[in-house]
Short mmCIF file of C-alpha atoms in Angstrom, two decimals:
data_model
loop_
_atom_site.label_atom_id
_atom_site.label_comp_id
_atom_site.label_asym_id
_atom_site.label_seq_id
_atom_site.Cartn_x
_atom_site.Cartn_y
_atom_site.Cartn_z
CA MET M 1 -38.98 -11.72 1.04
CA ALA M 2 -35.50 -12.12 -0.44
CA LYS M 3 -32.54 -12.01 1.90
CA ARG M 4 -30.30 -8.97 1.64
CA LEU M 5 -26.59 -8.59 1.09
CA GLY M 6 -24.89 -5.28 1.81
CA ILE M 7 -21.60 -4.13 0.32
CA LEU M 8 -19.35 -1.14 1.01
CA VAL M 9 -15.86 0.06 0.16
CA GLY M 10 -13.57 1.57 2.81
CA GLY M 11 -10.15 3.19 2.80
CA GLY M 12 -8.20 4.44 -0.21
CA PRO M 13 -9.07 3.47 -3.79
CA ALA M 14 -7.36 0.60 -5.59
CA PRO M 15 -7.65 -0.73 -9.14
CA GLY M 16 -10.30 -3.46 -9.30
CA LEU M 17 -12.88 -2.14 -6.83
CA ASN M 18 -15.57 -2.12 -9.49
CA GLY M 19 -14.64 -5.67 -10.41
CA VAL M 20 -15.39 -6.87 -6.87
CA ILE M 21 -18.63 -4.88 -6.71
CA ALA M 22 -19.71 -6.37 -10.03
CA ALA M 23 -18.82 -9.95 -9.14
CA VAL M 24 -20.53 -9.75 -5.74
CA THR M 25 -23.67 -8.21 -7.23
CA ILE M 26 -23.94 -10.67 -10.12
CA GLU M 27 -23.44 -13.79 -7.99
CA ALA M 28 -25.68 -12.52 -5.18
CA ARG M 29 -28.47 -11.67 -7.63
CA ARG M 30 -28.14 -15.04 -9.32
CA SER M 31 -28.46 -16.61 -5.87
CA GLY M 32 -31.74 -14.82 -5.18
CA LEU M 33 -30.40 -12.07 -2.91
CA ASP M 34 -31.17 -8.37 -2.98
CA VAL M 35 -27.99 -6.29 -3.04
CA ILE M 36 -27.70 -2.98 -1.20
CA GLY M 37 -24.69 -0.80 -1.93
CA PHE M 38 -23.67 1.64 0.80
CA MET M 39 -22.11 4.81 -0.58
CA ASP M 40 -18.95 6.29 0.95
CA GLY M 41 -17.94 3.35 3.13
CA PHE M 42 -19.13 3.65 6.73
CA ARG M 43 -19.74 7.40 6.34
CA TRP M 44 -23.56 7.28 6.61
CA LEU M 45 -23.85 4.13 8.71
CA VAL M 46 -22.16 5.77 11.70
CA GLU M 47 -24.62 8.69 11.77
CA ALA M 48 -27.99 8.80 13.56
CA ASP M 49 -29.68 10.31 10.48
CA GLU M 50 -31.84 7.62 8.87
CA GLN M 51 -32.87 9.76 5.91
CA ALA M 52 -29.27 10.62 5.07
CA LEU M 53 -28.41 6.92 5.19
CA ARG M 54 -31.29 5.93 2.93
CA ASN M 55 -30.29 8.68 0.50
CA HIS M 56 -26.86 7.06 0.30
CA CYS M 57 -27.95 3.46 -0.27
CA ARG M 58 -28.72 2.00 -3.64
CA LYS M 59 -30.11 -1.28 -4.84
CA LEU M 60 -27.70 -2.90 -7.25
CA HIS M 61 -28.85 -4.96 -10.22
CA ILE M 62 -26.85 -6.96 -12.75
CA ARG M 63 -27.53 -4.33 -15.41
CA ASP M 64 -25.84 -1.72 -13.16
CA VAL M 65 -22.58 -3.61 -12.92
CA SER M 66 -22.20 -5.94 -15.89
CA ARG M 67 -19.47 -3.88 -17.64
CA ILE M 68 -17.84 -1.93 -14.83
CA HIS M 69 -15.06 -4.44 -14.12
CA PHE M 70 -12.94 -2.78 -16.82
CA ASP M 71 -13.03 0.58 -15.03
CA GLY M 72 -10.96 2.11 -12.25
CA GLY M 73 -12.62 3.84 -9.33
CA SER M 74 -15.70 2.69 -7.42
CA ILE M 75 -19.38 3.19 -8.24
CA LEU M 76 -19.97 3.13 -4.46
CA ARG M 77 -17.17 5.63 -3.86
CA THR M 78 -15.18 5.16 -0.63
CA SER M 79 -14.19 6.95 2.56
CA ARG M 80 -11.87 6.61 5.54
CA THR M 81 -14.67 6.98 8.11
CA ASN M 82 -13.72 4.91 11.16
CA PRO M 83 -16.73 3.69 13.21
CA ILE M 84 -14.43 2.81 16.10
CA LYS M 85 -13.22 6.39 16.48
CA ILE M 86 -16.69 7.97 16.28
CA GLU M 87 -18.98 8.17 19.30
CA ASN M 88 -21.73 5.54 18.89
CA GLY M 89 -20.22 4.66 15.50
CA ILE M 90 -20.30 0.89 16.05
CA ALA M 91 -23.73 0.98 17.71
CA ASN M 92 -25.22 3.08 14.91
CA THR M 93 -23.74 0.83 12.24
CA LEU M 94 -25.18 -2.28 13.90
CA HIS M 95 -28.56 -0.59 14.31
CA TRP M 96 -28.84 0.44 10.67
CA LEU M 97 -27.68 -2.90 9.29
CA LYS M 98 -30.42 -4.59 11.30
CA THR M 99 -32.99 -1.91 10.44
CA LEU M 100 -32.30 -2.43 6.74
CA ASN M 101 -32.63 -6.21 7.20
CA ILE M 102 -29.09 -6.96 6.05
CA ASP M 103 -28.37 -10.69 6.34
CA TYR M 104 -24.90 -10.74 4.78
CA MET M 105 -22.25 -8.07 4.56
CA VAL M 106 -19.28 -7.72 2.20
CA THR M 107 -16.69 -5.12 3.13
CA VAL M 108 -13.95 -4.26 0.65
CA GLY M 109 -10.86 -2.54 1.98
CA GLY M 110 -7.46 -2.68 3.58
CA ASP M 111 -6.28 -3.37 7.12
CA ASP M 112 -8.30 -0.61 8.78
CA THR M 113 -11.55 -1.57 7.05
CA ALA M 114 -10.89 -5.21 7.95
CA TYR M 115 -10.36 -4.21 11.59
CA CYS M 116 -13.61 -2.22 11.61
CA ALA M 117 -15.48 -5.12 10.01
CA ASN M 118 -14.11 -7.46 12.68
CA GLU M 119 -15.24 -5.15 15.49
CA ILE M 120 -18.71 -4.70 13.99
CA ALA M 121 -19.11 -8.42 13.26
CA SER M 122 -18.26 -9.33 16.86
CA GLY M 123 -21.36 -7.45 18.04
CA CYS M 124 -23.60 -8.59 15.23
CA GLY M 125 -23.96 -12.36 15.48
CA ASP M 126 -26.91 -12.68 13.12
CA ILE M 127 -25.17 -10.96 10.18
CA LYS M 128 -22.38 -12.88 8.45
CA PHE M 129 -19.41 -10.85 7.20
CA ALA M 130 -16.90 -11.46 4.41
CA HIS M 131 -14.02 -9.04 3.89
CA VAL M 132 -12.35 -8.76 0.47
CA PRO M 133 -8.74 -7.59 1.01
CA LYS M 134 -7.79 -4.52 -1.00
CA THR M 135 -4.67 -2.39 -0.97
CA ILE M 136 -2.00 -1.43 -3.44
CA ASP M 137 0.42 -1.73 -0.50
CA ASN M 138 0.06 -5.56 -0.64
CA ASP M 139 0.55 -5.76 3.13
CA LEU M 140 -2.43 -7.82 4.33
CA PRO M 141 -1.77 -11.28 5.86
CA LEU M 142 -2.47 -13.42 2.80
CA PRO M 143 -0.40 -16.50 1.86
CA ASP M 144 3.00 -15.39 0.59
CA ASN M 145 2.27 -16.00 -3.08
CA VAL M 146 -1.10 -14.19 -3.03
CA SER M 147 -1.22 -10.45 -3.64
CA THR M 148 -3.99 -8.10 -2.61
CA PHE M 149 -6.06 -6.98 -5.57
CA GLY M 150 -4.96 -3.69 -7.07
CA PHE M 151 -1.30 -4.32 -6.32
CA GLN M 152 -0.47 -5.85 -9.69
CA THR M 153 -2.06 -2.96 -11.59
CA ALA M 154 -0.37 -0.38 -9.36
CA ARG M 155 3.02 -2.06 -9.83
CA HIS M 156 2.49 -2.27 -13.58
CA LEU M 157 1.61 1.40 -13.99
CA GLY M 158 4.26 2.47 -11.49
CA ALA M 159 6.91 0.53 -13.42
CA VAL M 160 5.86 2.19 -16.68
CA LEU M 161 6.14 5.63 -15.07
CA VAL M 162 9.54 4.90 -13.51
CA LYS M 163 10.82 3.45 -16.79
CA ASN M 164 9.90 6.77 -18.42
CA LEU M 165 11.75 8.64 -15.69
CA MET M 166 14.79 6.40 -16.19
CA GLU M 167 15.01 7.51 -19.80
CA ASP M 168 14.34 11.13 -18.84
CA SER M 169 17.15 10.99 -16.30
CA ARG M 170 19.52 9.54 -18.89
CA ILE M 171 18.98 12.18 -21.54
CA THR M 172 18.83 15.13 -19.12
CA ARG M 173 21.61 13.91 -16.79
CA ARG M 174 19.62 14.39 -13.62
CA TRP M 175 18.43 12.39 -10.62
CA TYR M 176 14.85 11.57 -9.73
CA ILE M 177 13.70 10.80 -6.20
CA VAL M 178 10.44 8.85 -6.49
CA VAL M 179 8.29 8.26 -3.40
CA THR M 180 5.72 5.49 -3.71
CA MET M 181 2.82 4.46 -1.49
CA GLY M 182 3.42 1.82 1.16
CA ARG M 183 2.57 2.93 4.69
CA HIS M 184 4.15 0.03 6.56
CA THR M 185 5.92 -2.00 3.91
CA GLY M 186 7.97 -1.79 0.73
CA HIS M 187 6.13 -4.26 -1.52
CA LEU M 188 5.04 -1.60 -4.01
CA ALA M 189 8.29 0.39 -4.01
CA LEU M 190 10.36 -2.76 -4.46
CA GLY M 191 8.04 -4.20 -7.12
CA ILE M 192 8.12 -0.99 -9.14
CA ALA M 193 11.87 -0.49 -8.80
CA LYS M 194 12.74 -4.10 -9.62
CA SER M 195 10.43 -4.19 -12.65
CA ALA M 196 11.60 -0.85 -14.03
CA GLY M 197 15.29 -1.37 -13.28
CA ALA M 198 15.53 1.68 -11.02
CA THR M 199 18.91 2.62 -9.58
CA LEU M 200 17.97 1.94 -5.96
CA ALA M 201 14.94 1.12 -3.82
CA ILE M 202 14.76 1.91 -0.13
CA ILE M 203 12.08 0.17 1.94
CA PRO M 204 11.32 0.16 5.69
CA GLU M 205 12.06 -3.56 6.11
CA ALA M 206 15.71 -2.99 5.17
CA PHE M 207 16.13 -1.24 8.54
CA GLY M 208 14.64 -4.05 10.64
CA MET M 209 11.04 -4.63 11.67
CA GLN M 210 10.93 -2.26 14.63
CA GLY M 211 12.33 1.00 15.90
CA THR M 212 12.92 4.37 14.31
CA ILE M 213 14.77 4.86 11.06
CA SER M 214 17.53 7.44 10.88
CA LEU M 215 17.05 10.08 8.19
CA ASN M 216 20.83 10.36 8.09
CA GLU M 217 21.17 6.65 7.21
CA VAL M 218 18.53 6.93 4.47
CA CYS M 219 20.41 9.86 2.97
CA ASP M 220 23.74 8.02 3.29
CA LEU M 221 22.31 5.13 1.24
CA LEU M 222 21.10 7.52 -1.43
CA GLU M 223 24.27 9.60 -1.44
CA THR M 224 26.55 6.57 -1.84
CA SER M 225 24.34 5.20 -4.63
CA ILE M 226 24.74 8.50 -6.48
CA ILE M 227 28.49 8.55 -5.82
CA LYS M 228 28.96 4.95 -6.96
CA ARG M 229 26.89 5.57 -10.08
CA ARG M 230 29.02 8.61 -10.92
CA ALA M 231 32.16 6.54 -10.39
CA MET M 232 30.70 4.23 -13.07
CA ASP M 233 30.44 7.29 -15.38
CA ARG M 234 26.65 7.44 -15.09
CA ALA M 235 25.70 10.73 -13.48
CA TYR M 236 21.96 10.09 -13.51
CA GLY M 237 19.39 7.69 -12.13
CA VAL M 238 16.09 7.09 -10.35
CA LEU M 239 15.91 6.43 -6.62
CA VAL M 240 12.68 4.84 -5.35
CA ILE M 241 11.61 5.20 -1.72
CA ALA M 242 8.59 3.75 0.10
CA GLU M 243 6.59 6.42 1.92
CA GLY M 244 6.56 4.16 4.99
CA ILE M 245 10.09 5.35 5.70
CA ALA M 246 8.49 8.58 6.98
CA GLU M 247 6.22 6.58 9.30
CA ARG M 248 9.29 5.35 11.17
CA LEU M 249 11.30 8.56 11.25
CA ASP M 250 11.41 10.25 14.65
CA PRO M 251 8.40 12.66 14.74
CA GLU M 252 10.52 15.19 16.63
CA VAL M 253 13.13 15.10 13.86
CA LEU M 254 10.34 15.58 11.30
CA ARG M 255 8.91 18.58 13.15
CA GLN M 256 12.28 20.31 12.99
CA LEU M 257 12.51 20.01 9.22
CA PRO M 258 11.51 23.05 7.14
CA GLY M 259 8.03 22.86 5.60
CA VAL M 260 7.02 19.63 7.37
CA THR M 261 3.65 19.34 9.13
CA VAL M 262 3.02 16.31 11.35
CA GLU M 263 -0.68 15.38 11.29
CA TYR M 264 -2.71 12.19 11.83
CA ASP M 265 -5.77 10.71 10.06
CA PRO M 266 -8.96 9.27 11.70
CA PHE M 267 -7.26 5.88 12.10
CA GLY M 268 -4.34 7.44 14.00
CA HIS M 269 -1.92 7.10 11.10
CA LEU M 270 0.66 9.74 10.31
CA GLN M 271 -0.58 11.60 7.22
CA LEU M 272 2.32 10.66 5.00
CA ALA M 273 1.19 12.85 2.10
CA GLU M 274 1.73 15.88 4.34
CA ILE M 275 5.33 14.93 5.15
CA GLU M 276 6.58 15.37 1.55
CA LEU M 277 9.36 12.86 2.12
CA GLY M 278 10.76 13.44 -1.37
CA LYS M 279 11.29 17.15 -0.70
CA VAL M 280 12.89 16.43 2.67
CA ILE M 281 15.37 14.00 1.09
CA LYS M 282 16.01 16.24 -1.91
CA HIS M 283 16.88 19.08 0.47
CA GLU M 284 19.23 16.91 2.54
CA ILE M 285 21.03 15.36 -0.46
CA GLY M 286 21.29 18.72 -2.19
CA LYS M 287 22.80 20.21 0.94
CA ARG M 288 25.46 17.50 1.13
CA PHE M 289 26.64 17.98 -2.43
CA GLY M 290 26.30 21.73 -2.04
CA LYS M 291 28.92 21.66 0.70
CA ARG M 292 31.27 20.19 -1.92
CA GLY M 293 30.54 23.04 -4.27
CA GLU M 294 28.22 21.02 -6.50
CA LYS M 295 24.67 21.85 -7.51
CA MET M 296 22.83 18.57 -7.95
CA GLN M 297 20.11 18.20 -10.57
CA LEU M 298 17.54 16.59 -8.25
CA VAL M 299 13.83 16.25 -8.99
CA GLU M 300 11.39 14.75 -6.50
CA THR M 301 8.08 13.25 -7.50
CA ASN M 302 5.39 11.09 -5.91
CA ILE M 303 3.83 8.03 -7.51
CA GLY M 304 0.87 7.30 -5.31
CA TYR M 305 -2.57 8.74 -5.93
CA VAL M 306 -2.07 8.43 -9.69
CA LEU M 307 -2.06 4.62 -9.32
CA ARG M 308 -5.18 4.14 -7.23
CA CYS M 309 -7.94 4.64 -9.81
CA ALA M 310 -6.16 3.20 -12.83
CA ASP M 311 -8.15 0.79 -14.97
CA PRO M 312 -7.21 -2.68 -13.71
CA ILE M 313 -4.97 -4.82 -15.90
CA PRO M 314 -6.34 -8.28 -16.87
CA ILE M 315 -4.80 -10.09 -13.89
CA ASP M 316 -6.75 -7.85 -11.49
CA GLN M 317 -9.88 -7.98 -13.65
CA GLU M 318 -9.82 -11.77 -13.38
CA TYR M 319 -8.72 -11.83 -9.74
CA THR M 320 -11.49 -9.52 -8.52
CA ARG M 321 -14.09 -11.70 -10.23
CA ASP M 322 -12.75 -14.68 -8.29
CA LEU M 323 -12.81 -12.72 -5.03
CA GLY M 324 -16.30 -11.27 -5.44
CA TYR M 325 -17.81 -14.57 -6.54
CA ASN M 326 -16.15 -16.46 -3.68
CA ALA M 327 -17.22 -13.86 -1.12
CA VAL M 328 -20.86 -14.61 -1.95
CA ARG M 329 -20.32 -18.38 -2.09
CA TYR M 330 -18.64 -18.22 1.32
CA LEU M 331 -21.49 -16.22 2.86
CA LEU M 332 -24.07 -18.67 1.54
CA SER M 333 -22.05 -21.79 2.35
CA ARG M 334 -23.51 -24.34 4.75
CA ASN M 335 -20.11 -25.88 5.32
CA PRO M 336 -19.46 -25.79 9.11
CA GLU M 337 -15.90 -24.69 8.37
CA HIS M 338 -17.31 -21.59 6.66
CA SER M 339 -19.52 -20.45 9.53
CA SER M 340 -17.32 -17.63 10.86
CA ASN M 341 -16.73 -14.13 9.56
CA ALA M 342 -13.68 -14.24 7.31
CA LEU M 343 -11.17 -12.61 5.01
CA ILE M 344 -11.69 -13.95 1.48
CA VAL M 345 -8.53 -15.53 0.08
CA VAL M 346 -8.24 -17.26 -3.29
CA ASP M 347 -4.99 -19.24 -3.44
CA ASN M 348 -4.07 -21.32 -6.49
CA GLY M 349 -7.63 -20.98 -7.76
CA ARG M 350 -9.25 -22.23 -4.56
CA LEU M 351 -11.16 -20.45 -1.80
CA LYS M 352 -9.14 -20.49 1.43
CA PRO M 353 -10.97 -18.16 3.84
CA LEU M 354 -9.03 -16.70 6.76
CA PRO M 355 -11.22 -16.26 9.88
CA PHE M 356 -11.20 -12.70 11.23
CA HIS M 357 -9.55 -13.80 14.46
CA GLY M 358 -6.71 -15.32 12.44
CA MET M 359 -5.70 -11.98 10.93
CA ILE M 360 -5.60 -10.02 14.21
CA ASP M 361 -2.35 -9.62 16.11
CA ARG M 362 -2.99 -10.58 19.73
CA LYS M 363 -0.62 -7.98 21.14
CA SER M 364 -1.71 -4.93 19.14
CA GLY M 365 -5.30 -5.96 18.44
CA LYS M 366 -4.75 -4.75 14.87
CA PRO M 367 -4.54 -6.75 11.62
CA VAL M 368 -1.24 -8.54 11.07
CA VAL M 369 1.01 -6.76 8.56
CA ARG M 370 2.75 -8.77 5.85
CA PHE M 371 6.25 -7.39 5.40
CA VAL M 372 8.76 -7.85 2.60
CA ASP M 373 10.97 -10.82 3.48
CA VAL M 374 14.45 -9.34 3.22
CA ASN M 375 15.94 -12.84 3.56
CA SER M 376 14.15 -14.13 0.46
CA GLU M 377 15.73 -14.81 -2.90
CA THR M 378 13.28 -12.34 -4.43
CA TYR M 379 14.70 -9.53 -2.31
CA ARG M 380 18.30 -10.63 -2.89
CA VAL M 381 17.74 -10.58 -6.65
CA ALA M 382 16.26 -7.09 -6.42
CA CYS M 383 19.26 -5.84 -4.43
CA SER M 384 21.73 -7.46 -6.81
CA TYR M 385 20.44 -5.26 -9.63
CA MET M 386 20.56 -2.06 -7.58
CA VAL M 387 23.47 0.35 -7.46
CA ARG M 388 24.38 0.42 -3.79
CA LEU M 389 27.62 0.47 -1.84
CA GLU M 390 29.04 -3.03 -1.39
CA LYS M 391 32.03 -4.56 0.35
CA ARG M 392 33.76 -5.27 -2.95
CA ASP M 393 33.59 -1.56 -3.84
CA LEU M 394 35.71 -0.74 -0.80
CA GLU M 395 38.15 -3.54 -1.66
CA ASP M 396 38.53 -2.39 -5.28
CA LYS M 397 41.25 0.26 -5.03
CA PRO M 398 40.52 2.14 -8.31
CA MET M 399 36.79 2.16 -7.55
CA LEU M 400 37.35 3.29 -3.97
CA GLU M 401 39.64 6.10 -5.12
CA LYS M 402 37.05 7.29 -7.65
CA MET M 403 34.25 7.31 -5.08
CA ALA M 404 36.41 9.02 -2.47
CA ALA M 405 37.41 11.71 -4.98
CA ILE M 406 33.75 12.39 -5.83
CA GLY M 407 33.00 12.65 -2.10
CA GLN M 408 36.06 14.89 -1.67
CA MET M 409 37.57 12.52 0.89
CA LYS M 410 40.59 10.32 1.21
CA PRO M 411 39.92 6.60 0.65
CA ARG M 412 40.36 5.83 4.35
CA GLN M 413 37.90 8.58 5.28
CA PHE M 414 35.37 7.27 2.78
CA ILE M 415 35.60 3.78 4.28
CA GLU M 416 35.25 5.07 7.83
CA ARG M 417 32.30 7.25 6.87
CA TYR M 418 30.23 4.76 4.91
CA GLN M 419 31.29 1.19 5.63
CA TYR M 420 28.48 0.79 8.19
CA LEU M 421 26.06 0.70 5.22
CA ILE M 422 27.49 -2.57 3.90
CA ARG M 423 24.99 -5.41 4.14
CA PRO M 424 26.27 -8.61 5.83
#
């Protein structure tokens, strides 16, 4: 009887999922394994209903997957079901994997799916796990020059959309507030803004790694960018904000804002889509200029879900083939160094697996988050092309007078009000 490899997709979609499924299936089949695809992530594995589970499993053959790597989405679908949060979820998952004679398991997902895989694997010594890191947020603990699959496609499409908005803002003389995905980090927001030449990008890391972020400070950064841009005779632009800003705003402050509902998902995360950060900021900025007798042309939009099921660009098509192939080779490897359950990393064309225990933060027990390095040259270059208040603006008398006039203040008042925003 052939050994069996199971595969599932957890968490939100990302471009390239089908590429991983295809590569895993093809290499596993070529290696003599049967491949079982579990529909909807852990959704049916956590239940006690065997028939429902069997109805949501499918044998995968090469003919099923040979041309799907071009396509967005996932033939196995996905879900955010969290076995850890469900009563008997881990026990049921272990039971069904053993009942179905699964010898190897490939999970595809982000930090939460990786954490679940780690917890399941720790109680399942006879099944070897490989986790393929997926998220358009690009925040998993891979080597610094290695992106998570899906990120490059999401950045590419996001940059195209923001470029279009840049031109729209120019010819209509209005401002766009664009909120991008990025629960904990600003990789996607910064990548999109830098590529598209957006006016400003605001990411959580710019406010330090810990603690709450002040909504007032966020709005001050945006307001001064608008004021400076107008002082440059450009009364339009696109402001890009990572949704993770909302994650670090004080929940009590959020609850007091009109139209905001504070809710949490099965993994305990704030449901950022329900916060409508763009509308909150639009309201606050509009109110500030309104007090000066101005009606700002502000439009808020969200670039998030539209990116997740895009057809992958060639770099992700190629990358996911490498990841899927290497996941299978790792699982079948007899190399003693490849005996543990691991995160599959391909760095400079070579497999460099990261053991599960190496990606877990000892203090939190959760996967380590990779943040944007705000001390890097990459970040400095991005900031140098943004329109943001700088020390030299306050030292340039004509510029200072223009900005102060737009803000309806005296130069000294403008300095006292906003100089705290100046980066060291």
